[in-house]
Coordinates of C-alpha atoms in Angstrom, one line a residue:
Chain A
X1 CA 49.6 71.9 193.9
X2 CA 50.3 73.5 190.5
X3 CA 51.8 76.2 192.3
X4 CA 54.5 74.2 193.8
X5 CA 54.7 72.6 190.3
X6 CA 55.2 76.1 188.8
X7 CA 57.8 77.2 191.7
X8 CA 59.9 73.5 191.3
X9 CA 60.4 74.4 187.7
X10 CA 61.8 77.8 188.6
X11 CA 63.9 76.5 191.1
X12 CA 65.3 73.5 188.3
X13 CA 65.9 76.6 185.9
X14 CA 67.6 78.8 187.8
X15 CA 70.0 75.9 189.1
X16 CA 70.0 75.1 185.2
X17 CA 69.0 71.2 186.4
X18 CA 66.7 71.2 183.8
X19 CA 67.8 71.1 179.8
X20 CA 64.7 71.6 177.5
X21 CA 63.9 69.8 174.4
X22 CA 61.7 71.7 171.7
X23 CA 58.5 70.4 171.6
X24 CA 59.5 69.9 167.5
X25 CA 62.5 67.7 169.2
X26 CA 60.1 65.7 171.5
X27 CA 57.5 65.1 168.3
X28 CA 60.6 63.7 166.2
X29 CA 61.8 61.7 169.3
X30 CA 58.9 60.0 169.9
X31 CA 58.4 59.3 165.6
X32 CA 61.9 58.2 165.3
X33 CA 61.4 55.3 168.6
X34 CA 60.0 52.7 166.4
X35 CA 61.5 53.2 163.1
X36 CA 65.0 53.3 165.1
X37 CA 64.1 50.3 166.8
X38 CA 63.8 48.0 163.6
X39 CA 66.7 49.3 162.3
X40 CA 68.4 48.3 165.9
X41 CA 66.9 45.0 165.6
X42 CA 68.3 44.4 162.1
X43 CA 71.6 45.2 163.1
X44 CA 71.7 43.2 165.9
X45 CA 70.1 39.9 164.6
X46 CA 66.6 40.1 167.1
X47 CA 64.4 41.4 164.2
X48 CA 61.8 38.8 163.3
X49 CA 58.5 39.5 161.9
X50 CA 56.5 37.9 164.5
X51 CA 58.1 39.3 167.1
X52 CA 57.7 42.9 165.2
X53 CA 54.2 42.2 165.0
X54 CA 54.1 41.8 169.0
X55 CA 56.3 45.1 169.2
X56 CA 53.3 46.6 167.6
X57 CA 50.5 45.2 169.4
X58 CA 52.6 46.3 172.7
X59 CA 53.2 49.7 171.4
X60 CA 49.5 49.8 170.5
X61 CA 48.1 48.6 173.7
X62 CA 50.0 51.5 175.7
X63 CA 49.1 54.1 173.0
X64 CA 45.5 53.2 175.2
X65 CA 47.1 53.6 178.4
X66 CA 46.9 49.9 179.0
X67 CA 50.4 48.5 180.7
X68 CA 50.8 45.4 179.1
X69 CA 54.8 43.6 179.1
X70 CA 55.7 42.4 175.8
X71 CA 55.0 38.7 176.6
X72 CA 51.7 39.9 177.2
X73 CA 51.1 41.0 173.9
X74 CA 53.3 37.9 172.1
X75 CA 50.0 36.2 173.9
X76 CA 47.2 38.2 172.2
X77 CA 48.9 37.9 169.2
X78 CA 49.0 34.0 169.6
X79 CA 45.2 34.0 170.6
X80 CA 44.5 36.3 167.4
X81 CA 46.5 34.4 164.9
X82 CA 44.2 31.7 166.4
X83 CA 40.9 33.1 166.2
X84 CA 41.8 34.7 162.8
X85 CA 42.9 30.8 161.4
X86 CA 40.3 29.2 162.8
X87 CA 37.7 31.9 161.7
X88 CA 39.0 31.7 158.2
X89 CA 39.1 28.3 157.8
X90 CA 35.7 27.6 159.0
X91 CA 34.3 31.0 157.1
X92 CA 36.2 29.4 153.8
X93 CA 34.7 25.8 154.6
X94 CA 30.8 27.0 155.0
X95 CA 31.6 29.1 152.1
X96 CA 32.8 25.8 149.6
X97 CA 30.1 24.1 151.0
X98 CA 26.7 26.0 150.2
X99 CA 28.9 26.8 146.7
X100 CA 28.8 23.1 146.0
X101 CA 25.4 22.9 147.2
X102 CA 24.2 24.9 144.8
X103 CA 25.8 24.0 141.9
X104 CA 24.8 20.2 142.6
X105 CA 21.2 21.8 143.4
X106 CA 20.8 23.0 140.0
X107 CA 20.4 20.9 137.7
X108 CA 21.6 17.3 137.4
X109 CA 22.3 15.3 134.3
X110 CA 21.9 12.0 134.4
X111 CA 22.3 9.3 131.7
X112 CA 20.2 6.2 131.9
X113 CA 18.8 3.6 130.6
X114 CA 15.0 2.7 130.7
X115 CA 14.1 -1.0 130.1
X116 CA 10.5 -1.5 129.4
X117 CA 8.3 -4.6 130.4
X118 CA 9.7 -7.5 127.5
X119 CA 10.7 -5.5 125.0
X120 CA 14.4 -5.5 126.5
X121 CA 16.9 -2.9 126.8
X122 CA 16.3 0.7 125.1
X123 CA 19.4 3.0 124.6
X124 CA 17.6 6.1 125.4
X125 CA 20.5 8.5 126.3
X126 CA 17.7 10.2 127.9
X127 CA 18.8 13.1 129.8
X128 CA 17.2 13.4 133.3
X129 CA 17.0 16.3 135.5
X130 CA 17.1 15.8 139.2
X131 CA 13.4 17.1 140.0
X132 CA 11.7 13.9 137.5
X133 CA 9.8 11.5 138.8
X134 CA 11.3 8.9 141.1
X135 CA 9.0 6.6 139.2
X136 CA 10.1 6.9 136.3
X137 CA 13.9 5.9 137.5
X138 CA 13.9 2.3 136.7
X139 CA 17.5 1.7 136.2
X140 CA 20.5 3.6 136.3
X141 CA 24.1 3.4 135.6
X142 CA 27.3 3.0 137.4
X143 CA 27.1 6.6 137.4
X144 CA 24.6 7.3 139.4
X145 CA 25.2 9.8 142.1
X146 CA 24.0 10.8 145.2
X147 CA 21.0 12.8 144.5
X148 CA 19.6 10.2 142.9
X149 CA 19.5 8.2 146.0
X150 CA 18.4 10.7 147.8
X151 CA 15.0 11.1 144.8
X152 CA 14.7 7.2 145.5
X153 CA 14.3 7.3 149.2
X154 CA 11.9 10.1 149.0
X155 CA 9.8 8.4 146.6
X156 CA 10.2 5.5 148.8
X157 CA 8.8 7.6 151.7
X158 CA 6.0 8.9 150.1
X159 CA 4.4 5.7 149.5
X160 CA 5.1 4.9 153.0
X161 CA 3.1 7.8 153.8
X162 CA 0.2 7.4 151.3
X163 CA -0.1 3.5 152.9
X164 CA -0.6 4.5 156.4
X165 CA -3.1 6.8 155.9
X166 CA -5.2 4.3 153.7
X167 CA -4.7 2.0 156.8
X168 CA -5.4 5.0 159.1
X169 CA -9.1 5.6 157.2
X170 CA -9.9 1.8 157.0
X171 CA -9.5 1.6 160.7
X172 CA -11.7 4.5 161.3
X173 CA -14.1 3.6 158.6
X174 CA -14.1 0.4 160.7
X175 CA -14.8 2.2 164.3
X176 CA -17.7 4.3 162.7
X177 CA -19.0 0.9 161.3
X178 CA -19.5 -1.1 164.8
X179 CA -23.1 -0.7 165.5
X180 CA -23.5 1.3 168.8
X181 CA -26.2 -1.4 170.6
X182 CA -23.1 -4.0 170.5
X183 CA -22.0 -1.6 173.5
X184 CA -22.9 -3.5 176.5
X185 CA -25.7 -1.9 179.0
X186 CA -25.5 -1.9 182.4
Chain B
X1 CA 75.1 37.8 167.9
X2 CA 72.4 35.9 168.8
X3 CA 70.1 36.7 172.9
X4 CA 67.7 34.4 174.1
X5 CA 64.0 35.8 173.5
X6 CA 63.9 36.6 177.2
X7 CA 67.0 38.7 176.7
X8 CA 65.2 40.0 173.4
X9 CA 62.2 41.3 175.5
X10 CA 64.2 42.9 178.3
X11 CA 66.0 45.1 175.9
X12 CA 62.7 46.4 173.3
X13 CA 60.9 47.2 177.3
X14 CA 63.9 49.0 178.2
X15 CA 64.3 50.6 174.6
X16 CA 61.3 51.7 174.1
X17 CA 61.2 53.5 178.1
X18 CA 64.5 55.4 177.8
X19 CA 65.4 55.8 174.3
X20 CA 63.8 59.7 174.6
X21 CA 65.6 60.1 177.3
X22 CA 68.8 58.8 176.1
X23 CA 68.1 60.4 173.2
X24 CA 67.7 63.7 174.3
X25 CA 70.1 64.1 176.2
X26 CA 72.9 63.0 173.3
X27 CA 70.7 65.6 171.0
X28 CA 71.3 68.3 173.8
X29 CA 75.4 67.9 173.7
X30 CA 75.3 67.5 170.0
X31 CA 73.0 69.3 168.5
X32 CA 73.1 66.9 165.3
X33 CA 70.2 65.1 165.1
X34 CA 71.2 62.3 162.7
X35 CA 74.2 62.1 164.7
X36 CA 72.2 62.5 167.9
X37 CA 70.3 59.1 166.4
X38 CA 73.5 57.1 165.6
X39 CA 75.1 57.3 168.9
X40 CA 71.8 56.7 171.1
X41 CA 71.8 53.2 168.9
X42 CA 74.7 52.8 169.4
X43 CA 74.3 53.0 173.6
X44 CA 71.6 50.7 172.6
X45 CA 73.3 47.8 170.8
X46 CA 76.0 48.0 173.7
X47 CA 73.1 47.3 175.7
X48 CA 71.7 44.7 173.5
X49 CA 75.1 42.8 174.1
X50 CA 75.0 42.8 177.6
X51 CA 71.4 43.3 179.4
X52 CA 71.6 40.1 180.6
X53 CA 74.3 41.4 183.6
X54 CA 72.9 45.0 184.0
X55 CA 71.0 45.3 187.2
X56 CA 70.9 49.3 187.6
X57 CA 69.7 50.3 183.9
X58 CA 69.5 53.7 184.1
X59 CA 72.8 55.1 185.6
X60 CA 74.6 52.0 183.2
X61 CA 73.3 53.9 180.1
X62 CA 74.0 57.4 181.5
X63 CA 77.5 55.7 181.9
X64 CA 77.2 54.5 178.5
X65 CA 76.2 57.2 176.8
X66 CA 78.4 59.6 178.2
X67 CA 81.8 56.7 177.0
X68 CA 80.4 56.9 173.5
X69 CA 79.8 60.8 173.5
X70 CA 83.6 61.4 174.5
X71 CA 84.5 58.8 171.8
X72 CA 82.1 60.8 169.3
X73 CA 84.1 63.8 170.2
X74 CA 87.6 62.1 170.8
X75 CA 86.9 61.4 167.3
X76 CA 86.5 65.2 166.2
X77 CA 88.8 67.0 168.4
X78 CA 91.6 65.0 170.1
X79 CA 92.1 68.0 173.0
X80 CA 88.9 67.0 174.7
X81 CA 88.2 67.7 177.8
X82 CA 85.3 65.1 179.2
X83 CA 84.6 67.0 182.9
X84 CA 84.2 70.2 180.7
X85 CA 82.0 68.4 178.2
X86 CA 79.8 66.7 180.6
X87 CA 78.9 69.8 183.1
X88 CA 75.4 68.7 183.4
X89 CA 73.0 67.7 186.7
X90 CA 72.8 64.2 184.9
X91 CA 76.6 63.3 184.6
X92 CA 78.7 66.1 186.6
X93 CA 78.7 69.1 189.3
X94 CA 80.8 71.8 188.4
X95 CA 79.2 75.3 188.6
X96 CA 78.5 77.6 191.2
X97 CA 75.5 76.4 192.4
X98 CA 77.1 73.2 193.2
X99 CA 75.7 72.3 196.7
X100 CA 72.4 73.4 196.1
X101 CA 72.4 71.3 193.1
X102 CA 73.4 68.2 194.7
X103 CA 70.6 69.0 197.2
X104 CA 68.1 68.7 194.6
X105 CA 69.8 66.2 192.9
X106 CA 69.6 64.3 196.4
X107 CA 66.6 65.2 196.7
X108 CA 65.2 63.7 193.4
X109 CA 67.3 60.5 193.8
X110 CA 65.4 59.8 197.4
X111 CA 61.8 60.0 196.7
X112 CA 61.4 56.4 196.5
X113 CA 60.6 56.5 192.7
X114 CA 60.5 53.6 191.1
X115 CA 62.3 53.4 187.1
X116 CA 59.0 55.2 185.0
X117 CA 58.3 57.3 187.5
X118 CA 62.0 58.3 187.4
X119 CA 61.9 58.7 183.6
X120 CA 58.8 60.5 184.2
X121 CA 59.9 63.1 186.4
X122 CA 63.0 63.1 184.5
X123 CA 61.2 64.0 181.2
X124 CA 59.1 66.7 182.6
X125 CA 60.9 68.4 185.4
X126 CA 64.5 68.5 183.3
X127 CA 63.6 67.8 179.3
X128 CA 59.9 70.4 179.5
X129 CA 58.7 67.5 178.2
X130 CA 54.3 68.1 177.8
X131 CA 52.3 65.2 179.9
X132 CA 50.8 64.2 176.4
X133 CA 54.4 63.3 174.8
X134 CA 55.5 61.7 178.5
X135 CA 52.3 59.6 178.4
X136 CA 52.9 58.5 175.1
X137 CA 55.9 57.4 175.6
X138 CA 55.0 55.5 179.0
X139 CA 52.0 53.9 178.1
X140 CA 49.5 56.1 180.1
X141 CA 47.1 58.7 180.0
X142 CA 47.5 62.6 180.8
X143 CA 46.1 62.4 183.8
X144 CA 48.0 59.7 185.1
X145 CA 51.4 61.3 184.4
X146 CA 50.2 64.3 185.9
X147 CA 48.9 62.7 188.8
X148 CA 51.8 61.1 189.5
X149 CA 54.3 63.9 188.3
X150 CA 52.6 65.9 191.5
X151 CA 53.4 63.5 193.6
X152 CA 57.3 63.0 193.0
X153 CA 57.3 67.2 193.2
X154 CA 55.9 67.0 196.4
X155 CA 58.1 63.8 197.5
X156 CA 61.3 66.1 196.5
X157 CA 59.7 69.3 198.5
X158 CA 59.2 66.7 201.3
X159 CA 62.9 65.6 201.5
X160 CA 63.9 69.6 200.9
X161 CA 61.9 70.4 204.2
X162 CA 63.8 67.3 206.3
X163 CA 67.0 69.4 204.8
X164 CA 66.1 72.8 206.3
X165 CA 64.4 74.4 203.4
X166 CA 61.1 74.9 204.6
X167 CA 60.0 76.8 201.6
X168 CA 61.3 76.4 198.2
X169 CA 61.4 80.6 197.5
X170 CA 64.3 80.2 199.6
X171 CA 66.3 78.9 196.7
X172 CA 65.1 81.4 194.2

């Protein structure tokens, strides 16, 4: 078949059907497309960035042989600009959160006031970190935040805890207790 | 000045298909290639203003570029002669080989090609374009411009051989 190829060239030279462009000429051709288009664009009012961008993502796309039209590619550029946004924002919002985590995490100051058993109120200024005692937390002020709610309920837990398994070892301590000839024979 | 976005898209499609073509052939006449660049945008923003009412885009910009040529060259040399200027297969048959031409011509314009394969053929067989530029420009791959290259060459050998020219060495 490349020999008819071959002979159809001949034939559309020697009937001088065929004009040739320099292979120089057909590199500058195919540079100038793009750059010419903008400029067309500008002059005629239809340049907008967005739709540029689409331009390139439609150039792009048949740079790797795929045919996509140019609504085609105005789509993936929607879905792109989507995942990007959305990707971002959530990226950005996991990002502000484990930064605030860890600066509250640290180390939290606390001002409070400790009243002892009848002696009344004591202005100790005393400065707290988050990892003291729960016990120790008797009252605190207006500004109390979060974590020290969070100390409180753990505390709170704890005892839970210790409770049920003093009531846990009574019961069994009971069980082991009940002689075994209370068991009724058969 | 202002095109509806559907309007908008018709015209970068169609730009971005035949501007080499269009391009190179105003390049061939003029042999200016700044020039060469204004007049191919300006084809193009003639076509921006009315794409919406062209149904048969590529003899339209032939038409087109051929009006603002002889205006280029109205413009330079008022004794212009625009059969003289445009003796080429694309625009005008005036040589010796005039039947033969129109033949192949015929020949070219009946094998049922569809617009890129036209601009492909076009590109090849009459601008020696490589299958590596014609694919870039096209949106395919080597292979698939060759591939189908062959088959319009034998499409316009086909139609040859329904006009009595069994083999092409005739011609030669």
């Amino acid at each position: 078949m490349s020999g008819e190829v071959e002979t159809l060239k001949i034939l559309f030279d020697r009937y001088k059907i065929s004009e040739p462009v320099s292979l120089e000429q057909q590199e500058y051709i195919i540079k100038q497309r793009k750059s010419d288009l903008k400029d067309l664009l500008k002059k005629s009012g239809g340049y907008g960035f967005i739709f540029w961008l689409s331009v390139l993502i439609y150039d792009s796309l048949r740079k790797f042989g795929i045919q996509a039209t140019l609504v085609q590619s105005k789509i993936l550029l929607g879905i792109t600009a989507a995942v990007i946004v959305s990707g971002s924002s959530t990226g950005a919002y996991v990002g502000a959160k484990y930064i605030a985590d860890m600066i509250n995490g640290e180390q939290i100051k606390i001002e409070e006031k400790i009243k002892k058993d009848g002696t009344g109120l004591i202005d100790s200024d005393k400065k707290k970190s988050g990892q003291d005692k729960p016990s120790d937390i008797k009252k605190i002020d207006d500004k109390s935040t979060q974590e020290s709610v969070k100390t409180r309920k753990a505390a709170e837990k704890s005892i839970r805890q210790k409770n049920d398994t003093i009531e846990n070892k009574k019961h069994k301590s009971e069980l082991e207790s009940d002689p075994l000839s209370e068991v009724p024979t058969l | 000045m202002k095109r509806s976005k559907n309007n908008l898209n018709i015209f970068t499609e169609t730009y971005m298909k035949y501007y080499p073509q269009i391009l190179s052939l105003i390049l061939l006449k003029i042999n200016d290639i700044e020039d060469a660049r204004d007049l191919c945008q300006e084809v193009f923003i003639i076509f921006y203003e009315k794409c919406d009412s062209i149904y048969n885009i590529r003899p339209w910009l032939c038409g087109t570029m051929k009006n603002v040529l002889y205006r280029y060259y109205a413009s330079k040399n008022q004794d212009v002669d625009i059969d003289k200027l445009f003796n080429s297969p694309e625009l005008a048959f005036t040589n010796g080989f005039r039947d033969t031409r129109i033949i192949i011509n015929e020949a070219i314009d009946h094998t049922g090609c569809d617009d890129e394969e036209r601009i492909i053929f076009d590109l090849i067989a009459r601008h020696n374009f490589s299958y590596e530029n014609a694919a870039r420009i096209l949106g395919y791959t080597r292979r698939q411009v060759e591939y189908k290259y062959t088959q319009l060459v034998k499409g316009v050998l086909a139609y040859l051989k329904k006009k009595g020219i069994t083999d092409i060495k005739e011609l030669l």
